XYZ file of C-alpha atoms in Angstrom:
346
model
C -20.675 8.448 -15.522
C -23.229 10.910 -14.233
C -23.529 14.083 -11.860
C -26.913 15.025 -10.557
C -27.492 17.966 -7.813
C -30.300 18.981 -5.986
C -31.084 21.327 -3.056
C -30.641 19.915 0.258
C -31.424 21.621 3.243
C -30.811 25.821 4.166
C -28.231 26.589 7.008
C -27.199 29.973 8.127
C -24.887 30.765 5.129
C -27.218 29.732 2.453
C -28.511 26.488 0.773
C -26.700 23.447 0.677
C -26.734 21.475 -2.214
C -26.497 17.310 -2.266
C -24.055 16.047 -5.658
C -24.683 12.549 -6.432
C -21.797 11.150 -8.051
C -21.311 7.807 -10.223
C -19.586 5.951 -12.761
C -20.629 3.760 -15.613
C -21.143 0.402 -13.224
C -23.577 2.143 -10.447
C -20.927 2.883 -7.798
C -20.689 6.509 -6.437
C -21.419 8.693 -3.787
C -23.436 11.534 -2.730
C -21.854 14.083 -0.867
C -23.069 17.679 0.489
C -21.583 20.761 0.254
C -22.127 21.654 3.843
C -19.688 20.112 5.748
C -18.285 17.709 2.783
C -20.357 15.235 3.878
C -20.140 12.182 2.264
C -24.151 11.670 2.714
C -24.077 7.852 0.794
C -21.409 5.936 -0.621
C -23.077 3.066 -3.348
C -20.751 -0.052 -3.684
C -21.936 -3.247 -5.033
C -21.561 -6.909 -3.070
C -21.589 -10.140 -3.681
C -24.761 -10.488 -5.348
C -24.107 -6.830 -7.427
C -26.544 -5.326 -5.215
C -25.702 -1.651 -4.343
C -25.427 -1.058 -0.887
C -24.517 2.049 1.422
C -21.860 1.969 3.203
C -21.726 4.803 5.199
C -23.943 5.902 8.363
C -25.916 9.463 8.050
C -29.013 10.656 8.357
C -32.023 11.190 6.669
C -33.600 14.075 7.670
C -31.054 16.700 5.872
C -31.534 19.194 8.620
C -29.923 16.836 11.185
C -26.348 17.557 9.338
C -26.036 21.321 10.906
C -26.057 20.233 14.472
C -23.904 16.838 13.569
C -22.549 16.263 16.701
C -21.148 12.806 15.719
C -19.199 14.165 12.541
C -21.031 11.792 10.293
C -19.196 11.461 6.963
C -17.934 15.371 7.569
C -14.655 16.776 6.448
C -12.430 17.489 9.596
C -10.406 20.790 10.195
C -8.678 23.072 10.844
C -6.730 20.355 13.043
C -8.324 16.683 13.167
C -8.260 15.073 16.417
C -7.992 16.723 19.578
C -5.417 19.180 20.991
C -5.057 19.247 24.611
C -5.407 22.490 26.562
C -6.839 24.004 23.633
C -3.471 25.727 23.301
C -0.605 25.146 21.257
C 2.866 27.567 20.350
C 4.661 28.387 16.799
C 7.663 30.021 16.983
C 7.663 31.045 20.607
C 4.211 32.420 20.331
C 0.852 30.495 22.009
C -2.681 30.600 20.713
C -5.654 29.288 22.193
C -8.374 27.621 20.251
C -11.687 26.910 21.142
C -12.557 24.501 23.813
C -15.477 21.538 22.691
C -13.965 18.421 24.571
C -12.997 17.656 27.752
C -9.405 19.582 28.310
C -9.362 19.616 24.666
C -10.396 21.273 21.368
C -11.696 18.626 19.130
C -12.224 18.489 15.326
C -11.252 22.080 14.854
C -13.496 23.456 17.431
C -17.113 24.838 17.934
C -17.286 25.144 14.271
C -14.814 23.453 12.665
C -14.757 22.656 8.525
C -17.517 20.125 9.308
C -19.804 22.761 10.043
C -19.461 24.943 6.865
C -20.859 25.524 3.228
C -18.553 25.097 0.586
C -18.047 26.691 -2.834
C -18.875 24.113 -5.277
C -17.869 22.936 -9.210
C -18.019 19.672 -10.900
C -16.353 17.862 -14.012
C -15.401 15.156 -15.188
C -12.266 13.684 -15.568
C -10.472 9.911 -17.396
C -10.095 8.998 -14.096
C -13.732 9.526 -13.102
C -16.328 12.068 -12.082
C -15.551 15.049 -9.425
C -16.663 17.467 -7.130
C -14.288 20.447 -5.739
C -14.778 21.998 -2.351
C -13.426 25.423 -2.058
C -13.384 27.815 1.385
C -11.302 30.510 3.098
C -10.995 29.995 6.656
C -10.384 33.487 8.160
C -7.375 34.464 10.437
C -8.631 33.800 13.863
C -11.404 31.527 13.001
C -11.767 29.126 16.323
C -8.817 30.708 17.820
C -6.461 29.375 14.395
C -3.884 32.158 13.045
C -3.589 32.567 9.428
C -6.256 33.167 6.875
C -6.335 29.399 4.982
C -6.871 28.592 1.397
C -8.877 25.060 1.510
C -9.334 22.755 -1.959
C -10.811 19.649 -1.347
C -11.387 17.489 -4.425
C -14.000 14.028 -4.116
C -13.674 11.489 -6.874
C -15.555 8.736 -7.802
C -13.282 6.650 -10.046
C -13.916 4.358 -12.946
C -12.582 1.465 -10.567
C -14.991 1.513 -8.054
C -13.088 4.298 -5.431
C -13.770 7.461 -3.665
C -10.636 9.304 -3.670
C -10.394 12.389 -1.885
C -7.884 15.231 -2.031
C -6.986 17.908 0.486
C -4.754 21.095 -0.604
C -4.375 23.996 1.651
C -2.228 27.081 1.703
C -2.029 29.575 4.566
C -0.876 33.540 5.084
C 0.473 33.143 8.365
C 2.016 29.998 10.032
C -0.653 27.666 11.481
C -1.358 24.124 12.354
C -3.454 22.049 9.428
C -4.231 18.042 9.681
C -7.369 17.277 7.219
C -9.419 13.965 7.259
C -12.871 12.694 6.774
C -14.919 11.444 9.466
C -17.210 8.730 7.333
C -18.191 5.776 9.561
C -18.278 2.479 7.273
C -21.083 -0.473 7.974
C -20.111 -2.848 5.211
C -23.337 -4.783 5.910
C -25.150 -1.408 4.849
C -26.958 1.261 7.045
C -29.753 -0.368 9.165
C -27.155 -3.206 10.325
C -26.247 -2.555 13.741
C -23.343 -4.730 14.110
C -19.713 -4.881 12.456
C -18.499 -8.243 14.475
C -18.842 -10.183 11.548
C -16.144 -7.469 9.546
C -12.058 -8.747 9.709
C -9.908 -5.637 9.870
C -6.041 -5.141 9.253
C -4.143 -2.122 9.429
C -0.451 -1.971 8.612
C 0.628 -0.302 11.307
C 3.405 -1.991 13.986
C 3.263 0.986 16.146
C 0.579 3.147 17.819
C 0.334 6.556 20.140
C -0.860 5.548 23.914
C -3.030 7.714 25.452
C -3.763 8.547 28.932
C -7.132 9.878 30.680
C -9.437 11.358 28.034
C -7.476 10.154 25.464
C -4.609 12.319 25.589
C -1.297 10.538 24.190
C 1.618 10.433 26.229
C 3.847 11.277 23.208
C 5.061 7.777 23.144
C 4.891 5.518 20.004
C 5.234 1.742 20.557
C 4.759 -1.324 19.439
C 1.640 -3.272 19.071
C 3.294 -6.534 19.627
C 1.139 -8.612 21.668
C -1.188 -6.819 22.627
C -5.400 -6.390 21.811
C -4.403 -3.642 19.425
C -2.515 -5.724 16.997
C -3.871 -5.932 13.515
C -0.949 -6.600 11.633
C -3.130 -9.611 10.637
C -6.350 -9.704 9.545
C -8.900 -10.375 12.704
C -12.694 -10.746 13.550
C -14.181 -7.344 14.922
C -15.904 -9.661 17.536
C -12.727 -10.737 18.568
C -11.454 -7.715 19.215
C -14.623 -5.910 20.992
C -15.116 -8.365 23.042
C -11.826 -7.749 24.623
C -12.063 -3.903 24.722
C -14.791 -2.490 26.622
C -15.174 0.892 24.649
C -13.821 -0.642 21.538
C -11.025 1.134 19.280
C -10.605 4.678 19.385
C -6.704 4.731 18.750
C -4.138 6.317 16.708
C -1.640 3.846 14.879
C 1.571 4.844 12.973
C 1.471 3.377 9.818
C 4.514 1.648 7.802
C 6.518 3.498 5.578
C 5.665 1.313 2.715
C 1.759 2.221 2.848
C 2.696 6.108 1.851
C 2.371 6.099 -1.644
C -1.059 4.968 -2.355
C 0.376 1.896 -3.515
C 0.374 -0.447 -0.106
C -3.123 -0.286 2.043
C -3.170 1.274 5.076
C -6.247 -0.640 6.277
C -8.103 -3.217 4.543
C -11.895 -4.193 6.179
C -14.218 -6.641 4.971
C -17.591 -8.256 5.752
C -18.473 -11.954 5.832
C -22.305 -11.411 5.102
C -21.596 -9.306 1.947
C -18.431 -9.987 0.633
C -17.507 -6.587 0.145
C -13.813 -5.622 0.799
C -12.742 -2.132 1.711
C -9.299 -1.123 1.578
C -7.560 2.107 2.622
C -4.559 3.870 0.920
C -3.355 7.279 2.138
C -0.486 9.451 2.100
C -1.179 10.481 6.035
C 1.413 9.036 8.265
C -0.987 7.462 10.871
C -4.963 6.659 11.043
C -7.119 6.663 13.480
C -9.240 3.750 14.284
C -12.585 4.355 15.645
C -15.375 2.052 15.967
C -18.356 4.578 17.606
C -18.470 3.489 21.304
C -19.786 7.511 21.548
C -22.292 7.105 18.950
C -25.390 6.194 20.649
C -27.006 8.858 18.698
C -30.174 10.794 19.886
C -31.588 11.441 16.542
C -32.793 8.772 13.951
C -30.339 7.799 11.028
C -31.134 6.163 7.887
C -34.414 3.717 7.650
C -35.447 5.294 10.763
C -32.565 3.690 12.547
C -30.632 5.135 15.682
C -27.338 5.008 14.928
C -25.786 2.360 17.979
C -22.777 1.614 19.925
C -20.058 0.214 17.526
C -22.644 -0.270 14.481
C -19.667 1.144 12.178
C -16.034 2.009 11.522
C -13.958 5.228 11.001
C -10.739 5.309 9.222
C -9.297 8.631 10.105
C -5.957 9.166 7.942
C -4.218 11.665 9.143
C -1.241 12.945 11.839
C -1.805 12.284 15.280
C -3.850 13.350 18.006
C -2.633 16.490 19.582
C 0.632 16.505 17.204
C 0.870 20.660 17.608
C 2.072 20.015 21.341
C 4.199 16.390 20.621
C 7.530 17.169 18.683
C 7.587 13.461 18.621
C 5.356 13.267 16.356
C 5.218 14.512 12.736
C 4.924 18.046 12.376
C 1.373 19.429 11.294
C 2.653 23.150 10.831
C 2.030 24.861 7.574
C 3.916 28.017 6.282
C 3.251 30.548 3.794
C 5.406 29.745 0.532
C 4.171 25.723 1.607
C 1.302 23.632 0.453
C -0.468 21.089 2.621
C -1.396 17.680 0.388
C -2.892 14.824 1.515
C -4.583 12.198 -0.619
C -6.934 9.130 0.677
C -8.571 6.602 -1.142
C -11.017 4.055 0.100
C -11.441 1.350 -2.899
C -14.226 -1.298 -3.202
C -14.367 -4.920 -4.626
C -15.296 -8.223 -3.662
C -13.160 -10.418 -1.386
């Protein structure tokens, strides 16, 4: 196992560091502490090549604008929340507006656009870096001052775990992911047709114009949406003009970190991704809005469905749906939430 650091780029509130993770075999990651950006993720195919997995960029610099979220840890509330205005106990607050009709990601400046206090250790279970920030009262329009851990492991088995722990002075909304987008081909492949992708979810949230869910949750049944089985990504773009970029519910029994949520993998390099979360839905997204302006790795534009996100997390604009699960945090309370995304060989 080994931890290396090195200075990465300087941003408004100081320098940002890059922490290269790995374990005995090769695998790891290397992840900033602006934004907890999970810059490169290392996993080995078929052959035992390493490859990375995950989209980004190489110029550094590029990460402080990061209008695509690349690899970034999302907060104070993932997703969007319509109006930009939600109520606890009677009383409204209004966060800031970045989306159509919406606040998205936490706002102008959300936890993806932040430097982190940093530490690292090792552990049996592998090698670590912790994330620590306050998020003030009022920051993006959010009450309560919040108390955010976030704790990245790469494990002896070939995983990146990652765990979220907040606590909050006043009551306020919190619903943590990670906004990574996967290319199990590696960066530089422009395509994920060839991946097959199951999630084990028999429900989803339907959304209306600009993505805003009707509160429903339904069945998948029968429709393009269904991966209860394992299907081609070709398949299923080829039937969806602007691809996935939907919520599902998943099943009970994937809770415990014990059942995947999701499980992706790619014909050309065997490798096999699979998903476990405690987060009662995930969020499916295969970049029909990437299309980005500014060069990614290799000197490659990141395109138009050239990877996959696997947002775990609650659902889209959960602080206005009481149908959904709540995403209100008290004082006295602690928010968890733990997500793995495990490697092998299929």
């Amino acid at each position: 196992m080994s931890i290396d650091v090195e200075n990465y780029f300087e941003c408004e509130e100081g320098q940002a560091k890059l922490y290269k993770l790995r374990n005995a075999s090769g695998f790891g990651a290397d992840i900033s502490d602006f934004g907890g950006v999970v810059v490169s993720l290392f996993a080995p195919d078929i052959t035992g090549k390493l490859i990375d997995v995950v989209l980004g960029y190489d110029d550094p610099e590029n990460y402080i604008d990061n209008v695509s979220y690349l690899g970034a840890l999302i907060g104070r509330c993932a997703g969007r929340i319509f109006t930009s205005k939600f109520s606890i106990d009677g009383k409204e607050y209004t966060v800031s507006q970045n989306a159509p009709e919406a606040s998205l990601h936490g706002g102008n400046k959300g936890f993806s656009h932040h430097l982190y206090k940093s530490e690292t250790y090792e552990t049996p279970e592998g090698v670590v870096l912790k994330l620590t920030r306050t998020s003030p009262d009022g920051e993006e329009g959010y009450p309560g001052a919040l108390e955010l851990e976030v704790l990245y492991t790469v494990t002896n088995d070939n995983a990146l775990k990652i765990e979220y722990r907040a606590t909050t002075d006043a009551p306020t909304v919190v619903n943590l992911t990670n906004h990574s987008y996967f290319n199990l081909n590696g960066t530089g492949c422009n395509s994920i047709k060839d991946h097959q992708m199951h999630v084990n979810a028999n429900t989803y949230t339907p959304s209306s114009e600009n993505l805003k869910p009707t509160g429903e949750i339904v069945s998948v049944q029968g429709t393009v949406l269904d991966l209860t089985q394992s299907k081609m990504m070709k398949e299923s773009l080829d039937e969806l003009s602007e691809g996935f970029d939907h919520n599902y519910m998943l099943n009970d029994e994937c809770r415990n970190l014990k059942v995947p949520a999701a499980i992706v993998s790619s014909l050309s390099t065997g490798i096999m991704m699979q998903t476990f979360t405690t987060e009662p839905a995930i969020q499916v997204y295969t970049a029909f809005c990437l299309g980005d302006s500014k060069l990614g790795k290799h000197g490659i534009r990141n395109a138009q469905f050239s990877a996959f996100c696997l947002e775990t997390q609650h659902p889209p604009d959960s602080p206005n749906n009481p149908s959904f699960p709540s995403v209100i945090l008290r004082p006295g309370e602690e928010y968890k939430q733990t997500t793995m995304y495990n490697f092998s060989i299929k």
